[in-house]
Short mmCIF file of C-alpha atoms and ligand atoms in Angstrom, two decimals:
data_model
loop_
_atom_site.label_atom_id
_atom_site.label_comp_id
_atom_site.label_asym_id
_atom_site.label_seq_id
_atom_site.Cartn_x
_atom_site.Cartn_y
_atom_site.Cartn_z
CA MET A 1 -58.75 -35.03 58.79
CA ARG A 2 -57.38 -37.89 56.71
CA VAL A 3 -59.97 -39.85 54.79
CA THR A 4 -60.27 -43.46 55.92
CA TRP A 5 -60.67 -46.28 53.42
CA ASP A 6 -61.55 -49.93 53.96
CA ILE A 7 -60.82 -52.24 51.04
CA PHE A 8 -62.24 -55.76 51.22
CA CYS A 9 -60.61 -58.46 49.14
CA ARG A 10 -61.49 -62.11 48.73
CA VAL A 11 -58.82 -64.21 47.15
CA ILE A 12 -60.76 -66.33 44.66
CA ASP A 13 -58.11 -68.65 43.27
CA ASN A 14 -55.09 -66.64 42.16
CA PHE A 15 -53.06 -63.55 42.92
CA GLY A 16 -54.99 -61.00 40.86
CA ASP A 17 -57.53 -59.93 43.49
CA ILE A 18 -54.93 -59.35 46.19
CA GLY A 19 -52.46 -58.05 43.60
CA VAL A 20 -54.83 -55.27 42.54
CA THR A 21 -56.13 -54.35 45.98
CA TRP A 22 -52.68 -54.29 47.55
CA ARG A 23 -51.40 -51.88 44.91
CA LEU A 24 -54.48 -49.71 45.34
CA ALA A 25 -54.20 -49.69 49.14
CA ARG A 26 -50.55 -48.61 49.03
CA GLN A 27 -51.19 -45.94 46.47
CA LEU A 28 -54.11 -44.41 48.37
CA GLN A 29 -51.97 -44.32 51.49
CA GLN A 30 -48.74 -43.08 49.91
CA GLU A 31 -49.99 -40.69 47.24
CA HIS A 32 -53.35 -39.51 48.57
CA GLY A 33 -52.59 -39.44 52.29
CA CYS A 34 -55.47 -41.78 53.15
CA VAL A 35 -55.66 -44.09 56.16
CA VAL A 36 -56.16 -47.51 54.59
CA ARG A 37 -57.14 -50.89 55.93
CA LEU A 38 -56.95 -53.83 53.57
CA TRP A 39 -59.14 -56.77 54.56
CA VAL A 40 -57.88 -60.06 53.13
CA ASP A 41 -59.22 -63.58 53.61
CA HIS A 42 -56.09 -65.56 52.56
CA LEU A 43 -52.88 -64.25 54.02
CA ALA A 44 -50.79 -67.14 52.66
CA VAL A 45 -51.55 -66.18 49.05
CA PHE A 46 -50.76 -62.59 49.90
CA GLN A 47 -47.42 -63.65 51.42
CA ALA A 48 -46.32 -65.29 48.15
CA ILE A 49 -46.16 -61.88 46.46
CA CYS A 50 -45.39 -59.83 49.60
CA PRO A 51 -43.08 -61.76 51.97
CA ALA A 52 -43.47 -59.14 54.76
CA VAL A 53 -47.02 -60.42 55.40
CA LEU A 54 -47.34 -62.70 58.45
CA THR A 55 -49.79 -65.51 57.81
CA GLU A 56 -50.73 -66.10 61.46
CA THR A 57 -51.36 -62.49 62.43
CA ALA A 58 -54.91 -61.22 62.09
CA ARG A 59 -53.97 -57.51 62.28
CA GLN A 60 -50.64 -56.13 61.17
CA GLU A 61 -49.18 -53.14 59.40
CA VAL A 62 -47.16 -53.42 56.21
CA GLU A 63 -45.87 -50.36 54.36
CA GLY A 64 -48.23 -48.06 56.22
CA VAL A 65 -51.34 -50.09 55.37
CA GLU A 66 -53.20 -51.96 58.10
CA LEU A 67 -53.88 -55.54 57.02
CA CYS A 68 -56.84 -57.32 58.63
CA TRP A 69 -57.82 -60.91 58.15
CA TRP A 70 -61.54 -61.50 57.55
CA THR A 71 -64.10 -63.94 56.24
CA GLU A 72 -67.44 -63.08 54.74
CA ASP A 73 -69.27 -64.11 57.89
CA SER A 74 -66.67 -62.85 60.37
CA ILE A 75 -67.82 -60.24 62.83
CA VAL A 76 -66.28 -56.80 62.99
CA PRO A 77 -63.44 -56.66 65.53
CA ALA A 78 -64.15 -55.03 68.91
CA GLN A 79 -62.44 -51.75 68.07
CA GLY A 80 -64.42 -51.80 64.82
CA TYR A 81 -65.15 -48.60 63.03
CA CYS A 82 -66.36 -48.12 59.58
CA ALA A 83 -64.30 -46.11 57.11
CA ASP A 84 -65.38 -43.04 55.12
CA VAL A 85 -65.02 -45.01 51.89
CA VAL A 86 -65.62 -48.74 51.64
CA ILE A 87 -64.52 -50.73 48.62
CA GLU A 88 -65.69 -54.25 48.10
CA ALA A 89 -63.35 -55.56 45.46
CA PHE A 90 -64.75 -57.69 42.66
CA ALA A 91 -68.18 -58.11 44.24
CA CYS A 92 -67.05 -59.81 47.46
CA GLN A 93 -69.81 -59.71 50.07
CA LEU A 94 -69.24 -57.49 53.11
CA PRO A 95 -69.93 -59.00 56.55
CA VAL A 96 -73.46 -58.18 57.77
CA ASP A 97 -72.09 -56.55 60.93
CA TYR A 98 -69.92 -54.27 58.88
CA ILE A 99 -72.89 -53.17 56.74
CA GLU A 100 -74.67 -52.42 60.00
CA LEU A 101 -71.77 -50.15 61.02
CA MET A 102 -72.03 -48.39 57.66
CA ARG A 103 -75.75 -47.88 58.10
CA ALA A 104 -75.26 -46.48 61.60
CA LYS A 105 -72.57 -44.07 60.41
CA GLY A 106 -74.75 -42.79 57.57
CA THR A 107 -72.23 -40.90 55.43
CA VAL A 108 -70.23 -43.69 53.87
CA LEU A 109 -69.29 -44.04 50.23
CA TRP A 110 -69.77 -47.68 49.27
CA LEU A 111 -68.08 -48.82 46.08
CA ASN A 112 -67.85 -52.09 44.25
CA LEU A 113 -64.59 -52.18 42.33
CA GLU A 114 -65.22 -54.23 39.19
CA TYR A 115 -62.90 -56.31 37.03
CA LEU A 116 -61.17 -54.53 34.20
CA THR A 117 -62.74 -54.79 30.77
CA ALA A 118 -62.48 -52.80 27.55
CA GLU A 119 -66.05 -53.71 26.57
CA PRO A 120 -68.09 -50.58 25.82
CA TRP A 121 -70.77 -51.39 28.42
CA ALA A 122 -68.22 -50.78 31.20
CA ALA A 123 -68.22 -47.04 30.38
CA GLU A 124 -72.03 -47.04 30.37
CA CYS A 125 -72.23 -48.68 33.79
CA HIS A 126 -69.28 -46.89 35.38
CA ALA A 127 -70.13 -45.00 38.58
CA LEU A 128 -73.82 -45.95 38.53
CA PRO A 129 -75.43 -46.35 41.97
CA SER A 130 -77.72 -49.13 43.07
CA MET A 131 -79.87 -49.05 46.23
CA GLN A 132 -79.04 -51.88 48.65
CA GLY A 133 -81.28 -53.58 51.20
CA ALA A 134 -79.60 -51.67 54.02
CA GLY A 135 -80.90 -48.39 52.58
CA LEU A 136 -77.42 -47.49 51.37
CA GLN A 137 -76.36 -46.73 47.82
CA LYS A 138 -73.59 -48.80 46.31
CA TYR A 139 -71.67 -47.44 43.31
CA PHE A 140 -70.13 -49.63 40.62
CA PHE A 141 -66.65 -48.49 39.72
CA PHE A 142 -65.17 -49.82 36.49
CA PRO A 143 -61.46 -49.50 35.77
CA GLY A 144 -60.82 -48.99 32.08
CA PHE A 145 -58.91 -47.54 29.19
CA THR A 146 -60.97 -44.44 28.44
CA GLU A 147 -61.86 -41.10 30.06
CA GLN A 148 -65.39 -42.43 30.70
CA THR A 149 -64.17 -45.22 32.99
CA GLY A 150 -62.25 -45.42 36.25
CA GLY A 151 -58.72 -45.61 34.78
CA LEU A 152 -55.91 -48.08 35.39
CA LEU A 153 -53.71 -48.55 38.42
CA ARG A 154 -50.55 -46.52 37.87
CA GLU A 155 -48.31 -45.18 40.63
CA ALA A 156 -47.18 -41.58 40.15
CA GLN A 157 -43.51 -42.51 39.69
CA LEU A 158 -44.00 -45.74 37.75
CA LEU A 159 -43.06 -44.62 34.27
CA THR A 160 -40.18 -42.44 35.48
CA GLN A 161 -38.80 -45.45 37.33
CA ARG A 162 -39.32 -47.61 34.25
CA ASP A 163 -37.45 -45.18 32.02
CA ALA A 164 -34.53 -44.92 34.46
CA PHE A 165 -34.35 -48.71 34.64
CA LEU A 166 -34.46 -49.12 30.88
CA ALA A 167 -31.69 -46.57 30.47
CA SER A 168 -29.34 -48.60 32.68
CA ALA A 169 -27.96 -51.90 31.40
CA LEU A 170 -26.37 -52.36 34.82
CA GLN A 171 -29.66 -52.12 36.74
CA ARG A 172 -31.16 -54.66 34.38
CA SER A 173 -28.34 -57.19 34.65
CA GLU A 174 -28.19 -56.73 38.44
CA PHE A 175 -31.91 -57.35 38.72
CA LEU A 176 -31.76 -60.43 36.48
CA ALA A 177 -28.85 -61.73 38.56
CA THR A 178 -31.11 -61.67 41.66
CA LEU A 179 -33.24 -64.24 39.81
CA GLY A 180 -30.20 -66.27 38.80
CA VAL A 181 -30.58 -65.16 35.17
CA GLU A 182 -27.63 -64.45 32.92
CA HIS A 183 -28.94 -63.01 29.73
CA ASN A 184 -27.06 -63.03 26.45
CA THR A 185 -28.27 -59.82 24.81
CA ASP A 186 -28.35 -61.45 21.34
CA GLU A 187 -31.26 -63.52 22.55
CA ARG A 188 -34.84 -62.39 22.97
CA LEU A 189 -35.77 -62.46 26.67
CA ILE A 190 -39.36 -63.55 27.28
CA SER A 191 -41.33 -63.76 30.52
CA LEU A 192 -43.93 -66.52 30.66
CA PHE A 193 -46.86 -66.22 33.10
CA ALA A 194 -50.10 -67.86 32.02
CA TYR A 195 -52.83 -70.33 32.96
CA ALA A 196 -52.59 -73.95 31.83
CA ASN A 197 -52.38 -73.53 28.09
CA SER A 198 -52.56 -76.26 25.46
CA SER A 199 -50.92 -73.95 22.89
CA LEU A 200 -47.71 -73.86 24.85
CA PRO A 201 -45.92 -76.87 23.24
CA SER A 202 -46.47 -75.53 19.73
CA TRP A 203 -45.22 -72.10 20.77
CA LEU A 204 -42.12 -73.64 22.40
CA ASP A 205 -41.54 -75.50 19.11
CA ALA A 206 -41.79 -72.22 17.24
CA LEU A 207 -39.29 -70.60 19.60
CA SER A 208 -36.88 -73.50 19.24
CA GLU A 209 -36.90 -73.10 15.44
CA ASP A 210 -36.88 -69.31 15.46
CA ARG A 211 -34.43 -67.11 13.56
CA CYS A 212 -33.04 -65.69 16.81
CA GLY A 213 -32.38 -67.30 20.17
CA ASN A 214 -35.11 -67.11 22.83
CA HIS A 215 -34.52 -67.22 26.57
CA VAL A 216 -37.82 -67.86 28.35
CA LEU A 217 -38.22 -67.04 32.05
CA LEU A 218 -40.95 -69.28 33.37
CA LEU A 219 -42.84 -67.90 36.35
CA GLN A 220 -44.42 -69.98 39.08
CA GLY A 221 -47.81 -71.37 38.10
CA PRO A 222 -49.66 -74.11 36.22
CA LEU A 223 -47.33 -74.13 33.21
CA LEU A 224 -44.56 -75.91 35.10
CA PRO A 225 -45.79 -79.47 34.44
CA ILE A 226 -46.48 -78.65 30.78
CA VAL A 227 -42.95 -77.38 30.30
CA ALA A 228 -41.49 -80.34 32.22
CA GLN A 229 -43.39 -82.69 29.93
CA TYR A 230 -42.16 -80.78 26.89
CA PHE A 231 -38.59 -81.55 27.97
CA ALA A 232 -39.60 -85.12 28.97
CA LEU A 233 -38.73 -84.48 32.62
CA PRO A 234 -40.63 -85.37 35.81
CA GLU A 235 -40.17 -81.81 37.07
CA LEU A 236 -38.17 -78.62 36.52
CA GLN A 237 -35.34 -77.48 38.75
CA MET A 238 -34.93 -73.87 39.76
CA GLY A 239 -32.17 -72.05 37.92
CA GLN A 240 -31.44 -74.86 35.40
CA LEU A 241 -31.45 -73.99 31.71
CA TYR A 242 -33.45 -76.38 29.55
CA GLN A 243 -32.55 -76.12 25.91
CA ARG A 244 -33.97 -77.22 22.57
CA GLY A 245 -32.71 -75.68 19.35
CA ARG A 246 -32.85 -71.91 19.71
CA LEU A 247 -34.95 -72.11 22.86
CA LYS A 248 -33.79 -71.92 26.47
CA VAL A 249 -36.26 -72.16 29.33
CA GLN A 250 -35.43 -71.21 32.90
CA LEU A 251 -37.72 -71.48 35.91
CA VAL A 252 -37.54 -68.44 38.19
CA PRO A 253 -38.66 -68.14 41.84
CA TYR A 254 -41.63 -66.10 43.07
CA ILE A 255 -40.84 -62.46 42.62
CA GLN A 256 -42.00 -59.89 45.14
CA GLN A 257 -44.78 -57.86 43.62
CA GLU A 258 -42.74 -54.74 44.28
CA THR A 259 -40.12 -55.92 41.79
CA PHE A 260 -42.45 -57.70 39.38
CA ASP A 261 -42.39 -54.66 37.08
CA ARG A 262 -38.63 -54.97 36.70
CA LEU A 263 -39.05 -58.42 35.27
CA LEU A 264 -41.48 -57.10 32.66
CA TRP A 265 -39.23 -54.12 31.92
CA SER A 266 -36.24 -56.45 31.48
CA CYS A 267 -37.91 -58.65 28.89
CA ASP A 268 -38.41 -58.11 25.17
CA PHE A 269 -41.75 -59.87 25.15
CA ASN A 270 -44.10 -60.62 28.07
CA CYS A 271 -46.75 -63.29 28.42
CA VAL A 272 -49.12 -62.14 31.14
CA ARG A 273 -52.52 -63.15 32.44
CA GLY A 274 -55.49 -62.16 34.60
CA GLU A 275 -55.72 -58.50 35.43
CA ASP A 276 -52.79 -57.09 37.35
CA SER A 277 -49.89 -58.48 35.31
CA PHE A 278 -51.88 -57.60 32.17
CA VAL A 279 -51.95 -53.93 33.21
CA ARG A 280 -48.32 -53.92 34.32
CA ALA A 281 -47.28 -55.34 30.93
CA GLN A 282 -48.92 -52.35 29.28
CA TRP A 283 -47.00 -49.94 31.51
CA ALA A 284 -43.81 -51.85 30.68
CA GLY A 285 -44.12 -50.56 27.12
CA LYS A 286 -43.04 -53.93 25.69
CA PRO A 287 -44.92 -56.21 23.28
CA PHE A 288 -47.04 -58.71 25.17
CA VAL A 289 -49.69 -61.39 24.88
CA TRP A 290 -52.54 -61.63 27.36
CA HIS A 291 -53.84 -64.97 28.60
CA ILE A 292 -57.24 -63.90 29.79
CA TYR A 293 -58.89 -65.58 32.81
CA PRO A 294 -61.21 -68.19 31.24
CA GLN A 295 -64.91 -67.74 31.98
CA GLN A 296 -67.98 -69.89 31.40
CA ASP A 297 -69.63 -69.68 27.97
CA GLU A 298 -66.41 -68.23 26.58
CA ALA A 299 -67.45 -64.76 27.77
CA HIS A 300 -63.77 -63.98 28.15
CA LEU A 301 -63.30 -64.10 24.37
CA ASP A 302 -65.55 -61.04 23.95
CA LYS A 303 -63.49 -59.30 26.60
CA LEU A 304 -60.30 -60.27 24.80
CA ALA A 305 -61.65 -59.06 21.44
CA ALA A 306 -62.72 -55.75 22.98
CA PHE A 307 -59.23 -55.14 24.31
CA ILE A 308 -57.48 -56.16 21.11
CA SER A 309 -59.66 -53.85 19.08
CA ILE A 310 -58.70 -50.79 21.13
CA TYR A 311 -55.07 -51.81 21.54
CA ASN A 312 -54.76 -52.47 17.80
CA ASN A 313 -56.47 -49.29 16.76
CA ASP A 314 -53.42 -47.35 15.53
CA LEU A 315 -51.70 -50.30 13.85
CA ASP A 316 -51.65 -51.08 10.13
CA ASP A 317 -54.14 -53.70 9.02
CA ILE A 318 -51.58 -56.43 8.41
CA VAL A 319 -50.10 -56.02 11.91
CA LYS A 320 -53.58 -55.91 13.43
CA VAL A 321 -54.50 -59.19 11.76
CA ASP A 322 -51.32 -60.92 12.87
CA TYR A 323 -51.47 -59.64 16.44
CA GLU A 324 -55.09 -60.69 16.76
CA ALA A 325 -54.41 -64.12 15.25
CA TYR A 326 -51.53 -64.69 17.66
CA CYS A 327 -53.54 -63.60 20.73
CA LEU A 328 -56.51 -65.71 19.70
CA ALA A 329 -54.38 -68.78 19.10
CA TRP A 330 -52.81 -68.37 22.57
CA ASN A 331 -56.24 -68.13 24.19
CA THR A 332 -58.01 -70.88 22.31
CA GLY A 333 -55.47 -73.70 22.18
CA GLY A 334 -54.56 -72.79 18.59
CA GLU A 335 -51.44 -73.63 16.61
CA MET A 336 -48.73 -71.08 17.41
CA HIS A 337 -46.04 -71.82 14.87
CA SER A 338 -47.11 -69.61 11.98
CA ALA A 339 -48.86 -67.17 14.35
CA TRP A 340 -45.51 -66.51 16.08
CA SER A 341 -43.36 -66.29 12.95
CA GLN A 342 -45.87 -63.91 11.33
CA LEU A 343 -46.03 -61.79 14.47
CA MET A 344 -42.27 -61.50 14.72
CA THR A 345 -42.05 -60.02 11.22
CA HIS A 346 -43.55 -56.93 12.90
CA GLU A 347 -41.41 -57.04 16.03
CA LYS A 348 -40.01 -53.51 15.67
CA ILE A 349 -43.44 -52.06 14.95
CA LEU A 350 -44.87 -53.85 17.97
CA GLN A 351 -42.09 -52.45 20.16
CA LYS A 352 -42.85 -48.89 19.08
CA HIS A 353 -46.54 -49.48 19.43
CA ALA A 354 -46.19 -50.75 23.00
CA ILE A 355 -44.46 -47.49 24.00
CA HIS A 356 -47.04 -45.46 22.11
CA TRP A 357 -49.88 -47.27 23.90
CA SER A 358 -48.38 -46.65 27.33
CA GLU A 359 -47.91 -42.96 26.44
CA GLN A 360 -51.55 -42.70 25.35
CA GLN A 361 -52.77 -44.39 28.52
CA ARG A 362 -50.63 -42.28 30.84
CA LYS A 363 -52.51 -39.17 29.67
CA LEU A 364 -55.58 -40.46 31.52
CA PRO A 365 -55.94 -40.18 35.31
CA ASP A 366 -55.08 -43.37 37.17
CA LEU A 367 -57.54 -45.50 39.15
CA ALA A 368 -56.52 -44.31 42.65
CA THR A 369 -56.77 -40.66 41.59
CA LYS A 370 -60.17 -41.27 40.02
CA LEU A 371 -61.41 -42.99 43.17
CA ALA A 372 -60.13 -40.17 45.40
CA ARG A 373 -61.80 -37.57 43.14
CA PHE A 374 -65.01 -39.55 43.06
CA TYR A 375 -65.15 -39.40 46.85
CA GLN A 376 -64.50 -35.63 46.90
CA ASP A 377 -67.28 -35.06 44.34
CA TRP A 378 -69.65 -37.35 46.20
CA LEU A 379 -69.23 -35.56 49.53
O1 TRH B 1 -53.11 -64.44 39.45
P1 TRH B 1 -53.97 -64.02 38.34
O2 TRH B 1 -54.38 -65.07 37.43
O3 TRH B 1 -55.25 -63.29 38.89
C1 TRH B 1 -56.54 -63.51 38.39
C2 TRH B 1 -57.12 -62.32 37.76
O4 TRH B 1 -57.13 -61.21 38.61
C3 TRH B 1 -58.54 -62.62 37.35
O5 TRH B 1 -59.12 -61.50 36.76
C4 TRH B 1 -59.30 -63.06 38.55
O6 TRH B 1 -60.59 -63.35 38.21
C5 TRH B 1 -58.62 -64.24 39.13
O7 TRH B 1 -57.30 -63.91 39.48
C6 TRH B 1 -59.33 -64.71 40.37
O8 TRH B 1 -53.20 -62.93 37.45
P2 TRH B 1 -52.88 -61.39 37.72
O9 TRH B 1 -54.12 -60.59 37.79
O10 TRH B 1 -51.90 -61.00 36.74
O11 TRH B 1 -52.21 -61.35 39.15
C7 TRH B 1 -50.95 -61.88 39.40
C8 TRH B 1 -50.30 -61.06 40.49
O12 TRH B 1 -49.24 -61.80 41.07
C9 TRH B 1 -49.70 -59.76 39.98
O13 TRH B 1 -49.88 -58.75 40.96
C10 TRH B 1 -48.21 -60.07 39.88
C11 TRH B 1 -48.06 -61.02 41.03
N1 TRH B 1 -46.90 -61.93 40.95
C12 TRH B 1 -45.75 -61.55 41.61
O14 TRH B 1 -45.70 -60.47 42.21
N2 TRH B 1 -44.69 -62.39 41.58
C13 TRH B 1 -44.68 -63.58 40.90
O15 TRH B 1 -43.67 -64.28 40.89
C14 TRH B 1 -45.88 -63.95 40.22
C15 TRH B 1 -45.92 -65.27 39.48
C16 TRH B 1 -46.98 -63.10 40.27
#
């Protein structure tokens, strides 16, 4: 009998929650033979990264995963059953009726999938149960970068596909052409995906005065007005190249999540954010900067520091200092000029390190495998 999984996702304000749960749902279905339903409250957001999703259809199947629309107080559909494993992603609340189904069924593994953090407490709390009002245990599952945590999302073929792509200049130029990008290989190609960021103008200045040319691919998001203002324009046009000194900026359309990795693989440096693109940038094996999701009381800066300290671990002190300074400046509205020029003195080392990091991380089991094993052990 195939194990059934229900994954509940609430889209808070961005793509990360659906981005993570959609990858997980597909992987459980394709690589672990599970029957998966993904419950999503905002189909329109989902559609932006997966155009096959129909926004007006409450139940549909995409790539072998059943997609169901829900709200926290929606009742369970008539043919409702409760899965063997239930994941509430990022502490979204399950509908009361659904919890009732779980209680009636009895043998259900209930998991809360937490946000990714490199902070040491995640390993301490990983897989701990907590008794809920319904008399059911809920386990807290923490993705992470060490054996003691739940791992990172990584499809079985991901790095093989990456390596084949990187070995083929043709695949790369064909992919970039689908975005309307013609890349001159003498120039550094940079992807830019971040939250509104007051450091951006000073970084664009640094790029425009750089020793080599920089071609920036700007992804959809809140940076568009900042870049438009930088070029003294009311708005940016798709496909146009905006130039200043050694800097070119080009706006690119929404990319299907399925091909998002190819963008990161194609670039020499990636600016990523949130959770999902942050992890994909690490699998890309390219130098990157992380714009972390800002939290109240600056709690995100501890999370950022925890990641930098493990990512930096094998680097020489001087590179560590410069990488940290650059990441901090990007996340705190700091001045980017000297941070960037210092960082780029270590560009080759950072390139090797990015590959090394992805090789280290691939030795650990991935998140879907860890979840599937957790269920088998729990039974
Ligand atoms: O969209 P995000 O900012 O998501 C965030 C984080 O998950 C954060 O932790 C959470 O608290 C907050 O949402 C609510 O960034 P993230 O996580 O990188 O997700 C972006 C997803 O969108 C990722 O799967 C890649 C995808 N994407 C595309 O597929 N195509 C695109 O063109 C773009 C711009 C994004």
